[in-house]
mmCIF file of C-alpha atoms in Angstrom:
data_model
loop_
_atom_site.group_PDB
_atom_site.id
_atom_site.type_symbol
_atom_site.label_atom_id
_atom_site.label_comp_id
_atom_site.label_asym_id
_atom_site.label_seq_id
_atom_site.Cartn_x
_atom_site.Cartn_y
_atom_site.Cartn_z
ATOM 1 C CA MET A 223 105.724 109.589 105.569
ATOM 2 C CA ILE A 224 106.741 106.403 107.410
ATOM 3 C CA GLY A 225 103.461 106.330 109.310
ATOM 4 C CA THR A 226 101.467 106.746 106.099
ATOM 5 C CA ILE A 227 103.316 103.886 104.425
ATOM 6 C CA LEU A 228 103.093 101.598 107.463
ATOM 7 C CA ASN A 229 99.365 102.223 107.529
ATOM 8 C CA SER A 230 99.225 100.676 104.035
ATOM 9 C CA TRP A 231 101.803 97.905 104.602
ATOM 10 C CA ALA A 232 99.425 95.107 103.578
ATOM 11 C CA LEU A 233 98.639 96.795 100.284
ATOM 12 C CA PHE A 234 102.263 97.552 99.412
ATOM 13 C CA SER A 235 103.590 94.122 100.425
ATOM 14 C CA GLY A 236 100.863 92.330 98.471
ATOM 15 C CA PHE A 237 101.413 94.536 95.436
ATOM 16 C CA GLY A 238 105.193 94.095 95.624
ATOM 17 C CA LEU A 239 104.862 90.303 95.563
ATOM 18 C CA ILE A 240 102.442 90.516 92.644
ATOM 19 C CA MET A 241 104.927 92.643 90.692
ATOM 20 C CA LEU A 242 107.758 90.204 91.459
ATOM 21 C CA ALA A 243 105.608 87.418 90.016
ATOM 22 C CA HIS A 244 104.533 89.527 87.044
ATOM 23 C CA SER A 245 108.109 90.367 86.078
ATOM 24 C CA LEU A 246 109.365 86.802 86.596
ATOM 25 C CA GLN A 247 106.630 85.178 84.529
ATOM 26 C CA GLY A 248 106.970 87.674 81.669
ATOM 27 C CA THR A 249 110.688 86.969 81.288
ATOM 28 C CA LEU A 250 110.196 83.225 81.838
ATOM 29 C CA LEU A 251 107.542 82.874 79.130
ATOM 30 C CA ASN A 252 109.495 85.065 76.690
ATOM 31 C CA ILE A 253 112.576 82.868 76.946
ATOM 32 C CA ASN A 254 110.653 79.598 76.855
ATOM 33 C CA ALA A 255 108.591 80.614 73.820
ATOM 34 C CA VAL A 256 111.869 80.714 71.883
ATOM 35 C CA LEU A 257 113.183 77.493 73.457
ATOM 36 C CA TYR A 258 109.907 75.732 72.583
ATOM 37 C CA ASP A 259 110.390 76.794 68.939
ATOM 38 C CA PHE A 260 107.279 78.965 68.685
ATOM 39 C CA SER A 261 107.325 80.822 65.369
ATOM 40 C CA ASP A 262 107.598 84.628 65.376
ATOM 41 C CA PHE A 263 103.910 84.898 64.482
ATOM 42 C CA GLU A 264 102.959 82.497 67.295
ATOM 43 C CA ILE A 265 105.042 84.485 69.787
ATOM 44 C CA GLY A 266 103.364 87.686 68.589
ATOM 45 C CA TYR A 267 99.758 86.596 68.975
ATOM 46 C CA THR A 268 100.501 84.678 72.189
ATOM 47 C CA PHE A 269 101.813 87.753 73.981
ATOM 48 C CA THR A 270 99.149 89.992 72.460
ATOM 49 C CA GLY A 271 96.726 87.936 74.566
ATOM 50 C CA TYR A 272 97.991 89.566 77.769
ATOM 51 C CA PHE A 273 97.196 93.067 76.538
ATOM 52 C CA ILE A 274 93.784 92.029 75.198
ATOM 53 C CA GLY A 275 92.914 90.679 78.642
ATOM 54 C CA PHE A 276 94.333 93.792 80.298
ATOM 55 C CA LEU A 277 92.241 96.083 78.075
ATOM 56 C CA PHE A 278 88.957 94.264 78.704
ATOM 57 C CA SER A 279 89.650 94.051 82.433
ATOM 58 C CA SER A 280 90.290 97.804 82.620
ATOM 59 C CA ILE A 281 86.788 98.337 81.234
ATOM 60 C CA GLN A 282 84.883 95.584 83.059
ATOM 61 C CA CYS A 283 86.558 95.171 86.461
ATOM 62 C CA PRO A 284 85.536 98.529 87.949
ATOM 63 C CA LYS A 285 81.902 97.360 87.693
ATOM 64 C CA LEU A 286 82.804 94.024 89.312
ATOM 65 C CA ILE A 287 84.613 95.707 92.211
ATOM 66 C CA LYS A 288 81.632 97.968 92.777
ATOM 67 C CA ASN A 289 79.339 94.911 93.006
ATOM 68 C CA VAL A 290 81.389 92.471 95.131
ATOM 69 C CA GLY A 291 84.143 94.535 96.742
ATOM 70 C CA HIS A 292 87.919 94.942 96.605
ATOM 71 C CA ILE A 293 89.008 91.971 98.713
ATOM 72 C CA ARG A 294 86.883 89.396 96.883
ATOM 73 C CA VAL A 295 88.038 90.637 93.482
ATOM 74 C CA PHE A 296 91.697 90.646 94.569
ATOM 75 C CA ALA A 297 91.422 87.120 95.987
ATOM 76 C CA ALA A 298 89.545 85.746 92.975
ATOM 77 C CA PHE A 299 91.875 87.135 90.322
ATOM 78 C CA ALA A 300 95.073 86.469 92.262
ATOM 79 C CA SER A 301 93.957 82.830 92.464
ATOM 80 C CA LEU A 302 93.126 82.823 88.754
ATOM 81 C CA GLY A 303 96.495 84.365 87.878
ATOM 82 C CA SER A 304 98.241 81.804 90.088
ATOM 83 C CA ILE A 305 96.530 78.962 88.217
ATOM 84 C CA ALA A 306 97.154 80.491 84.775
ATOM 85 C CA ILE A 307 100.947 80.530 85.108
ATOM 86 C CA LEU A 308 101.000 76.826 86.039
ATOM 87 C CA LEU A 309 98.882 75.988 83.001
ATOM 88 C CA HIS A 310 101.630 77.411 80.756
ATOM 89 C CA TRP A 311 103.898 74.599 81.937
ATOM 90 C CA VAL A 312 101.219 71.902 81.741
ATOM 91 C CA ILE A 313 100.104 72.743 78.173
ATOM 92 C CA VAL A 314 102.856 73.984 75.862
ATOM 93 C CA HIS A 315 101.030 75.199 72.756
ATOM 94 C CA PRO A 316 100.792 78.746 71.359
ATOM 95 C CA VAL A 317 96.984 78.723 71.090
ATOM 96 C CA ALA A 318 96.664 77.505 74.685
ATOM 97 C CA TRP A 319 99.192 80.119 75.791
ATOM 98 C CA LEU A 320 97.123 82.801 74.041
ATOM 99 C CA GLY A 321 94.170 81.878 76.250
ATOM 100 C CA PHE A 322 96.320 81.695 79.373
ATOM 101 C CA ARG A 323 97.882 85.089 78.627
ATOM 102 C CA MET A 324 94.428 86.625 78.206
ATOM 103 C CA ILE A 325 93.444 85.229 81.615
ATOM 104 C CA THR A 326 96.680 86.580 83.101
ATOM 105 C CA GLY A 327 96.175 90.027 81.571
ATOM 106 C CA PHE A 328 92.597 90.199 82.821
ATOM 107 C CA SER A 329 93.648 89.021 86.297
ATOM 108 C CA PHE A 330 96.595 91.371 86.695
ATOM 109 C CA ALA A 331 94.639 94.397 85.477
ATOM 110 C CA ALA A 332 91.986 93.584 88.093
ATOM 111 C CA ILE A 333 94.682 93.377 90.773
ATOM 112 C CA TYR A 334 96.164 96.729 89.695
ATOM 113 C CA ILE A 335 92.731 98.351 89.807
ATOM 114 C CA VAL A 336 92.091 97.004 93.317
ATOM 115 C CA CYS A 337 95.485 98.167 94.616
ATOM 116 C CA GLU A 338 95.364 101.580 92.963
ATOM 117 C CA SER A 339 91.788 102.372 93.991
ATOM 118 C CA TRP A 340 92.532 101.239 97.550
ATOM 119 C CA LEU A 341 95.618 103.442 97.577
ATOM 120 C CA ASN A 342 93.602 106.357 96.213
ATOM 121 C CA ASP A 343 91.125 105.946 99.058
ATOM 122 C CA ARG A 344 93.923 105.949 101.660
ATOM 123 C CA ALA A 345 95.507 109.094 100.230
ATOM 124 C CA ASP A 346 94.660 112.633 101.287
ATOM 125 C CA ASN A 347 96.058 115.965 100.153
ATOM 126 C CA ASN A 348 98.995 115.686 102.558
ATOM 127 C CA SER A 349 99.989 112.084 101.826
ATOM 128 C CA ARG A 350 99.050 111.475 98.187
ATOM 129 C CA GLY A 351 102.430 112.497 96.775
ATOM 130 C CA GLN A 352 104.290 110.313 99.281
ATOM 131 C CA LEU A 353 102.087 107.310 98.546
ATOM 132 C CA ILE A 354 102.492 107.717 94.781
ATOM 133 C CA GLY A 355 106.257 107.977 95.205
ATOM 134 C CA PHE A 356 106.472 104.844 97.354
ATOM 135 C CA TYR A 357 104.089 103.019 95.013
ATOM 136 C CA MET A 358 106.476 103.781 92.130
ATOM 137 C CA ILE A 359 109.462 102.555 94.161
ATOM 138 C CA VAL A 360 107.699 99.272 94.975
ATOM 139 C CA LEU A 361 106.574 98.837 91.364
ATOM 140 C CA TYR A 362 109.918 99.384 89.648
ATOM 141 C CA PHE A 363 112.148 97.648 92.197
ATOM 142 C CA SER A 364 109.820 94.644 92.337
ATOM 143 C CA ASN A 365 109.850 94.551 88.544
ATOM 144 C CA ALA A 366 113.634 94.656 88.490
ATOM 145 C CA GLY A 367 113.952 92.063 91.263
ATOM 146 C CA GLY A 368 111.513 89.688 89.596
ATOM 147 C CA VAL A 369 113.627 89.619 86.455
ATOM 148 C CA MET A 370 116.682 88.426 88.388
ATOM 149 C CA LEU A 371 114.745 85.486 89.880
ATOM 150 C CA ILE A 372 114.904 83.885 86.427
ATOM 151 C CA ASN A 373 118.479 82.817 87.255
ATOM 152 C CA LEU A 374 117.455 80.523 90.130
ATOM 153 C CA LYS A 375 116.583 77.483 88.008
ATOM 154 C CA THR A 376 116.469 76.199 84.424
ATOM 155 C CA THR A 377 113.597 77.964 82.662
ATOM 156 C CA THR A 378 112.048 74.863 81.069
ATOM 157 C CA GLU A 379 111.658 73.057 84.398
ATOM 158 C CA ALA A 380 108.619 73.493 86.641
ATOM 159 C CA HIS A 381 110.417 75.309 89.480
ATOM 160 C CA LEU A 382 110.075 78.885 88.191
ATOM 161 C CA TYR A 383 106.436 78.372 87.215
ATOM 162 C CA ILE A 384 105.737 77.121 90.733
ATOM 163 C CA LEU A 385 107.689 80.025 92.267
ATOM 164 C CA THR A 386 105.614 82.520 90.271
ATOM 165 C CA SER A 387 102.406 80.854 91.409
ATOM 166 C CA LEU A 388 103.625 80.863 95.030
ATOM 167 C CA LEU A 389 104.465 84.580 94.921
ATOM 168 C CA ILE A 390 100.969 85.406 93.657
ATOM 169 C CA SER A 391 99.371 83.175 96.292
ATOM 170 C CA ILE A 392 101.475 84.628 99.130
ATOM 171 C CA ALA A 393 100.455 88.126 98.005
ATOM 172 C CA LEU A 394 96.916 87.239 99.074
ATOM 173 C CA ILE A 395 97.863 86.791 102.735
ATOM 174 C CA PRO A 396 98.516 90.416 103.816
ATOM 175 C CA ILE A 397 95.503 91.690 101.853
ATOM 176 C CA LEU A 398 93.083 89.109 103.254
ATOM 177 C CA LEU A 399 94.331 89.521 106.833
ATOM 178 C CA THR A 400 94.297 93.321 106.936
ATOM 179 C CA LYS A 401 92.029 94.874 109.554
ATOM 180 C CA LYS A 402 91.563 97.991 107.463
ATOM 181 C CA PRO A 403 88.111 98.209 105.854
ATOM 182 C CA ALA A 404 87.901 98.084 102.068
ATOM 183 C CA PRO A 405 87.156 101.497 100.568
ATOM 184 C CA GLU A 406 84.050 102.669 98.794
ATOM 185 C CA PHE A 407 84.521 102.331 95.059
ATOM 186 C CA THR A 408 83.663 104.899 92.397
ATOM 187 C CA THR A 409 83.599 103.762 88.763
ATOM 188 C CA PRO A 410 85.911 106.002 86.697
ATOM 189 C CA LYS A 411 84.367 108.267 84.081
ATOM 190 C CA PHE A 412 85.688 108.316 80.524
ATOM 191 C CA LEU A 413 85.903 111.105 77.964
ATOM 192 C CA SER A 414 84.947 110.045 74.425
ATOM 193 C CA LEU A 415 87.833 109.220 72.068
ATOM 194 C CA LYS A 416 86.710 111.960 69.676
ATOM 195 C CA GLU A 417 86.617 114.544 72.443
ATOM 196 C CA LEU A 418 90.019 113.452 73.738
ATOM 197 C CA TYR A 419 91.606 113.803 70.281
ATOM 198 C CA LYS A 420 90.007 117.221 69.893
ATOM 199 C CA LYS A 421 91.382 118.324 73.259
ATOM 200 C CA SER A 422 94.952 117.169 72.587
ATOM 201 C CA PRO A 423 95.816 115.453 69.268
ATOM 202 C CA MET A 424 99.473 114.960 70.226
ATOM 203 C CA ALA A 425 98.564 113.288 73.518
ATOM 204 C CA PHE A 426 96.157 110.929 71.735
ATOM 205 C CA VAL A 427 98.659 109.902 69.030
ATOM 206 C CA GLY A 428 101.594 109.800 71.451
ATOM 207 C CA SER A 429 99.723 107.592 73.923
ATOM 208 C CA PHE A 430 98.731 105.069 71.241
ATOM 209 C CA ALA A 431 102.231 105.005 69.738
ATOM 210 C CA ILE A 432 104.063 104.576 73.039
ATOM 211 C CA GLY A 433 101.646 101.755 73.868
ATOM 212 C CA MET A 434 102.870 100.012 70.708
ATOM 213 C CA ILE A 435 106.444 100.598 71.878
ATOM 214 C CA TYR A 436 105.925 99.480 75.485
ATOM 215 C CA SER A 437 104.268 96.183 74.604
ATOM 216 C CA ALA A 438 107.223 95.300 72.377
ATOM 217 C CA LEU A 439 109.829 96.735 74.727
ATOM 218 C CA PHE A 440 108.588 94.872 77.797
ATOM 219 C CA GLY A 441 106.802 92.000 76.081
ATOM 220 C CA LEU A 442 109.473 90.898 73.613
ATOM 221 C CA LEU A 443 112.856 92.148 74.865
ATOM 222 C CA ALA A 444 113.645 88.759 76.415
ATOM 223 C CA VAL A 445 112.498 87.070 73.180
ATOM 224 C CA PHE A 446 114.968 89.240 71.260
ATOM 225 C CA GLY A 447 117.722 88.333 73.728
ATOM 226 C CA ALA A 448 116.997 84.614 73.397
ATOM 227 C CA LYS A 449 116.945 84.825 69.590
ATOM 228 C CA ILE A 450 120.395 86.418 69.391
ATOM 229 C CA GLY A 451 121.822 83.746 71.682
ATOM 230 C CA LEU A 452 122.217 85.580 74.988
ATOM 231 C CA SER A 453 122.421 83.453 78.124
ATOM 232 C CA VAL A 454 119.574 83.546 80.640
ATOM 233 C CA PHE A 455 121.740 85.665 82.961
ATOM 234 C CA GLN A 456 122.526 88.145 80.175
ATOM 235 C CA ILE A 457 118.833 88.392 79.282
ATOM 236 C CA SER A 458 117.958 89.099 82.916
ATOM 237 C CA ILE A 459 120.586 91.868 83.062
ATOM 238 C CA LEU A 460 119.254 93.361 79.812
ATOM 239 C CA VAL A 461 115.666 93.465 81.105
ATOM 240 C CA PHE A 462 116.844 94.673 84.538
ATOM 241 C CA VAL A 463 118.686 97.635 82.992
ATOM 242 C CA ASN A 464 115.702 98.420 80.783
ATOM 243 C CA VAL A 465 113.390 98.693 83.811
ATOM 244 C CA LEU A 466 115.727 100.428 86.249
ATOM 245 C CA VAL A 467 117.209 103.081 83.943
ATOM 246 C CA GLY A 468 113.747 104.063 82.754
ATOM 247 C CA ALA A 469 112.571 104.403 86.353
ATOM 248 C CA ILE A 470 115.538 106.593 87.309
ATOM 249 C CA PHE A 471 114.928 109.048 84.454
ATOM 250 C CA GLN A 472 111.195 109.505 85.095
ATOM 251 C CA TYR A 473 111.654 112.394 87.510
ATOM 252 C CA PRO A 474 114.371 114.448 85.735
ATOM 253 C CA VAL A 475 112.600 114.229 82.368
ATOM 254 C CA GLY A 476 109.355 115.285 84.048
ATOM 255 C CA LYS A 477 111.057 118.298 85.644
ATOM 256 C CA ILE A 478 112.566 119.367 82.324
ATOM 257 C CA SER A 479 109.153 119.079 80.654
ATOM 258 C CA ASP A 480 107.767 121.535 83.237
ATOM 259 C CA LYS A 481 110.102 124.233 81.895
ATOM 260 C CA TYR A 482 109.556 123.890 78.129
ATOM 261 C CA ASP A 483 106.768 123.185 75.638
ATOM 262 C CA ARG A 484 106.047 119.501 76.206
ATOM 263 C CA ARG A 485 105.560 118.884 72.478
ATOM 264 C CA THR A 486 109.157 119.982 71.978
ATOM 265 C CA ILE A 487 110.278 117.663 74.784
ATOM 266 C CA LEU A 488 108.333 114.778 73.195
ATOM 267 C CA PHE A 489 109.976 115.526 69.837
ATOM 268 C CA VAL A 490 113.453 115.482 71.402
ATOM 269 C CA LEU A 491 112.673 112.226 73.235
ATOM 270 C CA ASN A 492 111.513 110.805 69.902
ATOM 271 C CA LEU A 493 114.758 111.747 68.161
ATOM 272 C CA ILE A 494 116.943 110.350 70.955
ATOM 273 C CA ALA A 495 114.914 107.122 70.905
ATOM 274 C CA ILE A 496 115.372 106.765 67.138
ATOM 275 C CA ALA A 497 119.115 107.440 67.395
ATOM 276 C CA SER A 498 119.610 104.957 70.257
ATOM 277 C CA LEU A 499 117.702 102.236 68.387
ATOM 278 C CA ILE A 500 119.640 102.840 65.163
ATOM 279 C CA PHE A 501 122.890 102.480 67.110
ATOM 280 C CA ALA A 502 121.543 99.350 68.818
ATOM 281 C CA PHE A 503 120.668 97.924 65.394
ATOM 282 C CA LEU A 504 124.072 98.781 63.891
ATOM 283 C CA PHE A 505 126.399 98.117 66.817
ATOM 284 C CA GLY A 506 124.420 96.007 69.306
ATOM 285 C CA SER A 507 125.952 92.824 67.933
ATOM 286 C CA LEU A 508 129.506 94.008 68.674
ATOM 287 C CA SER A 509 129.292 93.213 72.383
ATOM 288 C CA PHE A 510 126.781 92.632 75.148
ATOM 289 C CA TYR A 511 127.855 95.865 76.877
ATOM 290 C CA THR A 512 127.280 97.903 73.734
ATOM 291 C CA LEU A 513 123.782 96.462 73.482
ATOM 292 C CA ILE A 514 123.061 97.287 77.136
ATOM 293 C CA LEU A 515 124.304 100.858 76.639
ATOM 294 C CA PHE A 516 121.901 101.626 73.795
ATOM 295 C CA ILE A 517 118.994 99.765 75.408
ATOM 296 C CA GLY A 518 119.607 101.855 78.527
ATOM 297 C CA ILE A 519 119.624 105.122 76.556
ATOM 298 C CA HIS A 520 116.386 104.154 74.839
ATOM 299 C CA SER A 521 114.795 103.228 78.161
ATOM 300 C CA ALA A 522 115.837 106.581 79.655
ATOM 301 C CA VAL A 523 113.717 108.438 77.081
ATOM 302 C CA SER A 524 110.941 105.932 76.354
ATOM 303 C CA LEU A 525 109.714 105.193 79.893
ATOM 304 C CA PRO A 526 109.198 108.889 80.807
ATOM 305 C CA TYR A 527 107.530 109.512 77.413
ATOM 306 C CA TYR A 528 104.055 108.421 78.535
ATOM 307 C CA ALA A 529 104.163 110.634 81.629
ATOM 308 C CA VAL A 530 105.089 113.651 79.471
ATOM 309 C CA VAL A 531 102.221 112.798 77.096
ATOM 310 C CA ILE A 532 99.754 112.809 79.996
ATOM 311 C CA SER A 533 101.161 116.054 81.391
ATOM 312 C CA HIS A 534 100.892 117.630 77.930
ATOM 313 C CA MET A 535 97.240 116.598 77.733
ATOM 314 C CA ASN A 536 96.565 118.088 81.162
ATOM 315 C CA ASP A 537 97.912 121.439 79.948
ATOM 316 C CA PHE A 538 94.845 121.716 77.691
ATOM 317 C CA LEU A 539 92.170 120.593 80.147
ATOM 318 C CA GLU A 540 89.983 122.238 82.707
ATOM 319 C CA LYS A 541 90.666 120.943 86.213
ATOM 320 C CA GLU A 542 87.414 118.951 86.333
ATOM 321 C CA GLU A 543 88.211 117.202 83.012
ATOM 322 C CA ILE A 544 91.591 115.760 84.017
ATOM 323 C CA VAL A 545 90.450 112.511 85.664
ATOM 324 C CA SER A 546 88.034 111.428 82.899
ATOM 325 C CA ALA A 547 90.477 112.380 80.124
ATOM 326 C CA SER A 548 93.341 110.489 81.808
ATOM 327 C CA SER A 549 91.179 107.374 82.150
ATOM 328 C CA THR A 550 90.393 107.483 78.427
ATOM 329 C CA LEU A 551 94.048 108.076 77.553
ATOM 330 C CA THR A 552 94.945 104.921 79.504
ATOM 331 C CA LEU A 553 92.602 102.910 77.272
ATOM 332 C CA VAL A 554 94.124 104.505 74.142
ATOM 333 C CA ASN A 555 97.526 103.418 75.440
ATOM 334 C CA ALA A 556 96.185 99.894 76.055
ATOM 335 C CA LEU A 557 94.836 99.733 72.481
ATOM 336 C CA GLY A 558 98.341 100.521 71.244
ATOM 337 C CA MET A 559 99.732 97.753 73.455
ATOM 338 C CA VAL A 560 97.359 95.220 71.892
ATOM 339 C CA THR A 561 98.831 95.836 68.425
ATOM 340 C CA GLY A 562 102.504 95.937 69.453
ATOM 341 C CA PRO A 563 103.607 92.301 69.938
ATOM 342 C CA LEU A 564 101.977 91.051 66.741
ATOM 343 C CA LEU A 565 103.507 93.789 64.568
ATOM 344 C CA ALA A 566 106.909 93.572 66.265
ATOM 345 C CA SER A 567 107.040 89.796 65.812
ATOM 346 C CA GLY A 568 106.192 90.313 62.140
ATOM 347 C CA PHE A 569 109.217 92.576 61.745
ATOM 348 C CA MET A 570 111.371 89.982 63.523
ATOM 349 C CA ALA A 571 110.085 87.261 61.209
ATOM 350 C CA TYR A 572 110.900 89.323 58.101
ATOM 351 C CA PHE A 573 114.156 91.037 59.118
ATOM 352 C CA GLY A 574 115.465 88.578 61.702
ATOM 353 C CA ALA A 575 115.923 89.200 65.424
ATOM 354 C CA TYR A 576 117.167 92.761 64.868
ATOM 355 C CA GLY A 577 113.858 93.549 63.188
ATOM 356 C CA TYR A 578 112.845 94.173 66.804
ATOM 357 C CA PHE A 579 114.678 97.499 66.631
ATOM 358 C CA ILE A 580 113.446 98.273 63.120
ATOM 359 C CA TYR A 581 109.846 97.974 64.338
ATOM 360 C CA MET A 582 110.357 100.566 67.085
ATOM 361 C CA ILE A 583 112.322 102.862 64.756
ATOM 362 C CA VAL A 584 109.388 102.810 62.312
ATOM 363 C CA ILE A 585 106.867 103.706 65.051
ATOM 364 C CA TYR A 586 108.965 106.601 66.330
ATOM 365 C CA SER A 587 109.641 107.768 62.765
ATOM 366 C CA ILE A 588 105.904 107.961 62.061
ATOM 367 C CA VAL A 589 105.198 109.901 65.252
ATOM 368 C CA ALA A 590 108.124 112.352 64.925
ATOM 369 C CA PRO A 591 106.833 114.223 61.804
ATOM 370 C CA TYR A 592 103.348 114.420 63.322
ATOM 371 C CA ASN A 593 104.892 115.731 66.542
ATOM 372 C CA PHE A 594 106.841 118.357 64.582
ATOM 373 C CA ALA A 595 103.676 119.377 62.717
ATOM 374 C CA ARG A 596 101.845 119.869 66.027
ATOM 375 C CA ILE A 597 104.686 122.124 67.206
ATOM 376 C CA ARG A 598 104.338 124.201 64.025
ATOM 377 C CA VAL A 599 100.549 124.413 64.349
ATOM 378 C CA GLY A 600 100.881 125.811 67.857
ATOM 379 C CA ARG A 601 98.130 125.939 70.442
ATOM 380 C CA THR A 602 94.677 125.299 69.010
ATOM 381 C CA SER A 603 92.815 125.322 72.327
ATOM 382 C CA ASP A 604 91.555 128.324 74.267
ATOM 383 C CA ILE A 605 92.538 126.444 77.420
ATOM 384 C CA TYR A 606 96.261 126.263 77.967
ATOM 385 C CA ASP A 607 98.248 126.200 81.167
ATOM 386 C CA ASP A 608 101.947 125.534 80.740
ATOM 387 C CA ASN A 609 102.338 125.470 84.519
ATOM 388 C CA THR A 610 100.422 122.212 84.970
ATOM 389 C CA PRO A 611 102.772 119.983 87.020
ATOM 390 C CA SER A 612 104.325 116.941 85.375
ATOM 391 C CA MET A 613 103.173 113.442 86.331
ATOM 392 C CA ILE A 614 105.123 110.281 87.049
ATOM 393 C CA VAL A 615 102.962 107.387 85.904
ATOM 394 C CA PRO A 616 103.772 103.656 85.896
ATOM 395 C CA ARG A 617 103.403 101.953 82.538
ATOM 396 C CA THR A 618 101.025 99.453 84.185
ATOM 397 C CA ALA A 619 98.636 102.116 85.465
ATOM 398 C CA SER A 620 94.937 101.314 85.139
ATOM 399 C CA PRO A 621 92.269 104.029 84.801
ATOM 400 C CA ILE A 622 92.048 103.960 88.611
ATOM 401 C CA GLY A 623 95.794 104.409 88.897
ATOM 402 C CA MET A 624 95.525 107.389 86.582
ATOM 403 C CA GLN A 625 92.882 108.819 88.901
ATOM 404 C CA LEU A 626 95.331 108.505 91.796
ATOM 405 C CA ALA A 627 98.016 110.392 89.876
ATOM 406 C CA THR A 628 95.665 113.033 88.474
ATOM 407 C CA ASP A 629 94.184 113.735 91.915
ATOM 408 C CA GLN A 630 97.683 114.720 92.983
ATOM 409 C CA ILE A 631 97.966 117.079 90.001
ATOM 410 C CA ILE A 632 94.574 118.617 90.757
ATOM 411 C CA ASN A 633 95.667 119.240 94.338
ATOM 412 C CA LYS A 634 98.805 120.997 93.110
ATOM 413 C CA ILE A 635 96.742 123.149 90.735
ATOM 414 C CA GLU A 636 94.373 124.099 93.556
ATOM 415 C CA GLU A 637 97.308 125.000 95.798
ATOM 416 C CA GLU A 638 98.729 127.269 93.082
ATOM 417 C CA GLU A 639 95.315 128.894 92.613
ATOM 418 C CA GLU A 640 95.070 129.561 96.361
ATOM 419 C CA LYS A 641 98.530 131.145 96.370
ATOM 420 C CA SER A 642 97.558 133.355 93.410
ATOM 421 C CA ASN A 643 94.353 134.429 95.151
ATOM 422 C CA ASP A 644 96.279 135.281 98.323
ATOM 423 C CA LEU A 645 98.526 137.549 96.299
#
């Protein structure tokens, strides 16, 4: 395993620095949007810009990489992302920030696609699982570490903007200096939305809904913290716990979902999420530690939710359909993310800061009855394999990243088929 990882050191180190910068700038801009007296509506549409850019990049960047190559695309969009964060400090206006966030979303999605496709090329049947596992470790720990960097300086000064820009720029160095050749690039194939819904209605609805949750959970949690008067250090701890607890519970929830009907697991996760958010709404104001407790419980069930959704979808697919269906599901998830910040900020404007929790409770409460109905309907597809292995998928995964994860699942399926044939 060590040799495999060392062989990809440039990729992992560059990606880790990018994720540090990504996490730092997200928290920084969330806090400053409140300090700069942006209205709830302005905060909503400003941070929606990131997900709009991310969505369009997921569709367009694979073609760009195919035409000009991985290294040029990485260098170009890392430079663009480095410039965009500095512009937030130069021009403090919600409309300008909307444009800058769109540029950032487009740039970071391009970087993810480059890293994930490069990683997919490096992986073989013997190393793919190890690479995915280490990729997840780098992603979540860099995310958590980036949040804590917010405590280094006052958020409204230029220092943290410059630090974010520096981290992105430094990330270029190992990638540009690597001796390893850039891989050949294959544009991902997509299943139609209609066909995807027909294959797995619960996966389609669940992916869209959890996208709405994730964009609010990760896009506006620091905004919520700032609005209720938490210190910068307390906000960083809140976001840190949200990221780390969710990462820790990815694997155990995935293993449990391998043993039971995944729709039932999704329903249980839904109910726990609703309960934790209701308690956060009712008792979160009692103390900071109470708030952290319920945020942590919610994170433990919400972050693994998307991976269970994808695994559920795979249960109803032929082996050769998994990659294209997963790519489409990623775009459905991104569409949900586009709507999240604007709707969540609307709830916060109407109900106050704790409308943040009401928004997520409403989303889960809409999905739960549909989820229960799908359990009652039963299996409507001739194709069903409840032994399809679970997947651990980062919330930032692009269609290429989904291909990396699904290739691992396909390999596991093929191994099981070979064992069955031997018997």
